[in-house]
Short mmCIF file of C-alpha atoms in Angstrom, two decimals:
data_model
loop_
_atom_site.label_atom_id
_atom_site.label_comp_id
_atom_site.label_asym_id
_atom_site.label_seq_id
_atom_site.Cartn_x
_atom_site.Cartn_y
_atom_site.Cartn_z
CA MET A 1 1.04 8.70 -16.94
CA THR A 2 1.88 5.53 -19.07
CA GLY A 3 -0.29 2.56 -18.24
CA LEU A 4 -3.47 2.64 -16.33
CA LEU A 5 -3.46 3.92 -13.00
CA ALA A 6 -3.81 0.88 -10.38
CA ILE A 7 -4.96 1.20 -6.86
CA ILE A 8 -4.55 -1.47 -4.16
CA GLY A 9 -6.88 -1.18 -1.45
CA GLY A 10 -6.27 -1.91 2.10
CA SER A 11 -7.77 -2.02 5.41
CA GLY A 12 -11.18 -0.14 4.99
CA PHE A 13 -10.99 -0.28 1.33
CA GLN A 14 -12.48 -3.54 -0.08
CA ARG A 15 -14.24 -1.49 -2.60
CA LEU A 16 -13.63 2.16 -3.75
CA GLY A 17 -16.07 4.81 -3.86
CA GLY A 18 -16.88 6.61 -7.25
CA LEU A 19 -15.33 3.59 -9.24
CA GLU A 20 -17.66 2.60 -12.17
CA VAL A 21 -16.72 -1.05 -12.56
CA THR A 22 -16.79 -2.37 -16.34
CA ALA A 23 -14.95 -5.64 -15.84
CA GLN A 24 -13.62 -8.13 -13.39
CA LEU A 25 -10.43 -9.97 -14.48
CA ARG A 26 -9.54 -13.03 -12.87
CA PRO A 27 -6.12 -14.13 -14.61
CA ASP A 28 -4.20 -17.00 -13.86
CA THR A 29 -0.63 -16.00 -12.48
CA PRO A 30 2.48 -18.40 -12.28
CA PHE A 31 2.32 -17.41 -8.47
CA GLY A 32 -1.22 -18.67 -7.75
CA PRO A 33 -4.18 -17.03 -7.07
CA LEU A 34 -4.54 -13.49 -6.18
CA SER A 35 -6.23 -11.96 -3.40
CA ALA A 36 -9.30 -10.64 -5.20
CA PRO A 37 -10.39 -9.92 -8.83
CA VAL A 38 -8.69 -6.89 -10.80
CA LEU A 39 -11.53 -4.48 -11.17
CA ARG A 40 -11.32 -2.47 -14.44
CA GLY A 41 -13.45 0.59 -14.65
CA HIS A 42 -13.42 4.49 -14.59
CA LEU A 43 -12.75 6.90 -11.69
CA ALA A 44 -13.17 10.73 -12.64
CA ARG A 45 -13.93 9.53 -16.10
CA ARG A 46 -10.47 7.80 -16.35
CA PRO A 47 -9.80 4.23 -16.76
CA VAL A 48 -8.13 2.55 -13.69
CA LEU A 49 -7.63 -0.75 -12.14
CA PHE A 50 -8.25 -1.77 -8.69
CA LEU A 51 -7.55 -4.64 -6.41
CA ALA A 52 -8.49 -5.39 -2.83
CA ARG A 53 -5.27 -6.31 -1.12
CA HIS A 54 -6.97 -8.38 1.71
CA GLY A 55 -9.61 -10.04 -0.45
CA ASP A 56 -13.46 -9.54 0.12
CA GLY A 57 -14.47 -9.31 3.40
CA HIS A 58 -10.96 -8.31 4.73
CA ARG A 59 -10.31 -12.35 4.87
CA LEU A 60 -6.43 -12.37 4.14
CA PRO A 61 -4.05 -11.18 7.25
CA PRO A 62 -1.01 -9.23 5.88
CA HIS A 63 1.67 -12.13 6.12
CA ARG A 64 -0.96 -14.52 3.95
CA ILE A 65 -1.53 -12.03 1.19
CA ASN A 66 -0.12 -13.24 -2.21
CA TYR A 67 1.67 -10.15 -2.92
CA ARG A 68 3.35 -11.74 -6.09
CA ALA A 69 0.24 -12.70 -7.68
CA ASN A 70 -1.38 -9.45 -7.01
CA LEU A 71 1.40 -7.27 -8.77
CA TRP A 72 1.90 -9.75 -11.59
CA ALA A 73 -1.69 -9.50 -12.35
CA LEU A 74 -1.98 -5.74 -12.18
CA HIS A 75 1.17 -5.34 -14.61
CA ALA A 76 -0.57 -8.00 -17.06
CA ALA A 77 -3.62 -5.93 -16.99
CA GLY A 78 -1.70 -2.62 -18.15
CA ALA A 79 -0.96 -1.16 -14.98
CA GLY A 80 1.63 1.76 -14.92
CA PRO A 81 1.61 3.89 -11.81
CA VAL A 82 0.53 1.78 -8.93
CA VAL A 83 -0.83 3.60 -5.57
CA GLY A 84 -0.67 1.38 -2.33
CA LEU A 85 -3.55 2.57 0.12
CA ALA A 86 -2.02 2.13 3.85
CA ALA A 87 -4.04 2.41 7.29
CA VAL A 88 -0.87 2.97 9.39
CA GLY A 89 -0.08 3.72 12.99
CA GLY A 90 1.78 7.01 13.85
CA ILE A 91 5.23 6.91 15.60
CA THR A 92 6.51 10.25 15.66
CA ALA A 93 5.27 13.57 16.86
CA GLY A 94 3.07 15.13 13.78
CA LEU A 95 1.90 11.75 12.79
CA SER A 96 -1.60 11.82 14.90
CA PRO A 97 -4.47 9.92 13.64
CA ARG A 98 -6.12 11.35 10.55
CA THR A 99 -2.84 12.66 9.56
CA PHE A 100 -1.85 12.02 6.04
CA ALA A 101 1.49 11.07 4.45
CA VAL A 102 3.26 10.35 1.25
CA PRO A 103 6.24 8.16 2.44
CA ASP A 104 9.68 8.54 0.84
CA GLN A 105 11.52 5.70 2.45
CA LEU A 106 10.70 2.50 4.15
CA ILE A 107 12.36 -0.16 6.31
CA ASP A 108 11.44 -3.83 6.04
CA TYR A 109 10.92 -5.93 9.21
CA THR A 110 8.68 -8.76 7.65
CA TRP A 111 10.13 -12.39 7.36
CA GLY A 112 8.89 -15.46 5.65
CA ARG A 113 7.10 -13.70 2.79
CA GLU A 114 7.64 -14.19 -0.84
CA HIS A 115 9.53 -11.22 -1.65
CA SER A 116 11.09 -11.42 -5.17
CA PHE A 117 10.18 -12.70 -8.52
CA HIS A 118 13.80 -13.26 -9.32
CA ASP A 119 14.26 -16.12 -6.66
CA GLY A 120 16.40 -18.38 -8.92
CA GLU A 121 13.30 -20.63 -9.30
CA SER A 122 10.39 -18.65 -11.01
CA LEU A 123 12.83 -16.25 -12.60
CA PRO A 124 16.43 -15.97 -12.80
CA VAL A 125 18.20 -13.91 -9.92
CA ARG A 126 18.42 -10.18 -10.27
CA HIS A 127 19.01 -7.22 -8.12
CA VAL A 128 17.16 -4.08 -8.51
CA ASP A 129 18.00 -0.63 -7.32
CA PHE A 130 15.84 0.08 -4.29
CA THR A 131 17.49 3.30 -3.09
CA GLU A 132 14.31 5.18 -3.42
CA PRO A 133 11.72 2.56 -2.81
CA TYR A 134 8.78 4.87 -3.97
CA CYS A 135 8.68 6.51 -7.41
CA PRO A 136 9.70 10.24 -7.16
CA ARG A 137 7.23 11.26 -9.89
CA LEU A 138 4.43 9.54 -8.43
CA ARG A 139 4.90 10.68 -5.43
CA HIS A 140 5.01 14.37 -6.57
CA ASP A 141 1.45 13.70 -8.31
CA LEU A 142 0.15 12.10 -5.48
CA LEU A 143 0.86 15.11 -3.22
CA CYS A 144 -0.70 17.54 -5.99
CA ALA A 145 -3.63 15.30 -5.93
CA CYS A 146 -3.91 15.88 -2.08
CA ALA A 147 -3.43 19.60 -2.50
CA ALA A 148 -6.24 19.56 -5.26
CA ALA A 149 -8.65 17.40 -2.91
CA GLY A 150 -7.92 19.81 -0.05
CA VAL A 151 -6.26 17.21 2.24
CA PRO A 152 -3.04 18.30 3.98
CA ALA A 153 -0.38 15.66 3.70
CA LEU A 154 3.32 15.17 4.95
CA ALA A 155 5.75 15.15 1.87
CA ALA A 156 8.06 12.55 3.70
CA ALA A 157 8.06 9.95 5.88
CA THR A 158 9.85 6.51 6.76
CA TYR A 159 7.41 3.86 6.51
CA GLY A 160 8.40 0.59 8.79
CA ALA A 161 6.74 -2.78 7.52
CA THR A 162 6.05 -5.32 10.39
CA GLN A 163 4.80 -8.84 10.10
CA GLY A 164 1.61 -8.72 11.76
CA PRO A 165 -1.16 -9.45 12.25
CA ARG A 166 -0.71 -8.58 15.75
CA LEU A 167 -0.01 -5.02 16.43
CA GLU A 168 3.27 -4.15 18.00
CA THR A 169 4.80 -4.15 21.29
CA ALA A 170 5.81 -0.78 23.02
CA ALA A 171 9.52 -2.00 22.89
CA GLU A 172 9.42 -2.68 19.11
CA ILE A 173 7.85 0.71 18.49
CA THR A 174 10.59 2.36 20.48
CA ARG A 175 13.37 0.33 18.34
CA MET A 176 11.54 1.47 15.12
CA GLU A 177 11.70 5.22 16.08
CA ARG A 178 15.45 4.63 17.03
CA ASP A 179 15.68 3.36 13.28
CA GLY A 180 14.17 6.35 11.74
CA CYS A 181 10.44 4.94 11.15
CA ASP A 182 7.70 7.77 11.45
CA LEU A 183 4.85 5.35 10.48
CA VAL A 184 4.09 1.49 11.01
CA GLY A 185 2.04 -0.55 8.84
CA MET A 186 2.00 -4.39 7.93
CA THR A 187 1.44 -4.43 4.12
CA GLY A 188 4.32 -1.88 2.51
CA MET A 189 6.53 -4.89 1.80
CA PRO A 190 7.30 -6.97 -0.38
CA GLU A 191 4.63 -4.90 -2.20
CA ALA A 192 7.01 -2.08 -3.06
CA ALA A 193 9.88 -4.05 -4.05
CA LEU A 194 7.92 -6.48 -6.17
CA ALA A 195 6.58 -3.36 -8.14
CA ARG A 196 9.80 -2.35 -8.72
CA GLU A 197 10.83 -5.56 -10.20
CA LEU A 198 7.95 -5.39 -12.77
CA GLY A 199 8.89 -1.73 -13.65
CA LEU A 200 5.82 -0.44 -12.20
CA ARG A 201 5.93 2.94 -10.58
CA TYR A 202 4.54 2.50 -7.08
CA ALA A 203 3.83 5.05 -4.19
CA CYS A 204 2.07 4.81 -1.05
CA LEU A 205 -0.92 6.94 0.48
CA ALA A 206 -0.76 6.58 4.18
CA PHE A 207 -3.05 7.65 6.81
CA VAL A 208 -2.87 7.34 10.21
CA VAL A 209 -5.50 5.35 11.92
CA ASN A 210 -4.04 5.06 15.55
CA TRP A 211 -0.92 6.01 17.43
CA ALA A 212 1.61 3.19 17.64
CA ALA A 213 1.94 0.92 20.85
CA GLY A 214 3.53 3.06 23.71
CA LYS A 215 2.48 6.30 22.41
CA THR A 216 -0.62 6.66 24.38
CA ALA A 217 -1.95 5.30 27.33
CA GLY A 218 -4.25 2.34 27.14
CA ALA A 219 -4.52 -0.40 24.72
CA ILE A 220 -5.18 0.10 20.78
CA THR A 221 -8.69 -0.93 20.10
CA MET A 222 -10.14 -1.98 16.66
CA ALA A 223 -12.99 0.40 17.43
CA GLU A 224 -10.62 3.51 17.65
CA ILE A 225 -8.96 2.05 14.23
CA ASP A 226 -12.12 1.54 12.46
CA GLY A 227 -13.62 5.10 13.42
CA HIS A 228 -10.36 6.65 12.10
CA ILE A 229 -10.71 4.64 8.91
CA ALA A 230 -14.30 5.75 8.45
CA HIS A 231 -13.16 9.32 9.02
CA CYS A 232 -10.33 9.23 6.28
CA THR A 233 -12.46 7.35 3.75
CA GLY A 234 -14.00 10.38 1.79
CA GLN A 235 -10.75 12.33 1.88
CA VAL A 236 -8.69 9.26 0.36
CA GLU A 237 -11.36 8.99 -2.21
CA ARG A 238 -11.23 12.51 -3.05
CA ILE A 239 -7.63 12.21 -3.29
CA LEU A 240 -7.83 9.28 -5.56
CA ALA A 241 -10.14 10.99 -7.96
CA ALA A 242 -7.89 13.80 -8.37
CA LEU A 243 -5.10 11.80 -9.06
CA ALA A 244 -7.10 10.17 -11.42
CA ALA A 245 -8.52 13.28 -13.24
CA ALA A 246 -4.92 14.42 -13.87
CA SER A 247 -3.91 11.31 -15.39
#
């Protein structure tokens, strides 16, 4: 891989097990403060970067994350491939809790977020191709890492990015399923598009922590979600260690 492997930690991953931190970087960016320091260190004896998307203590909701500052800082620190961790809801059959997937497509339902560096103010307007929102090469490497870690993962899925922080209504999930979404999360955009604008190779490692609204009887609880995140944590760390070792 060209450039350092960078990992963006989501819900449940304010820290990354197995990461030996050697430095904390707090760069100034043209877009304001980032969510948390960029941690430089070693994973599986390979140099990596790590950034907690929601900040220390999970203090930032999805719509208030400074995605531009985060991606800019990772790029400035020497990132090449970037893996975004995503705790998601399962929409379609086969994506039950504790299932892993490496999405190949996404649909953006977010609004009001700063979604481009090339907004005509910070940088001149530029249109990037986004036909394939995730890097095919990094997706392949991630799937190989899943296999090496002994964690089955779906090789294709469509991620639907919603605004949050509330969970969705049953009708919204029905619409998303009609649109072709398999997974629902709140942080997949504009992260993927910003990475593309910077020339970073971005992919998502998604793990299902609840059935989406209306897919099971009763309310979705944080206790349920937290339990599934805890179960998936060790598997996520094994996958990332295998990916780092192969880099």
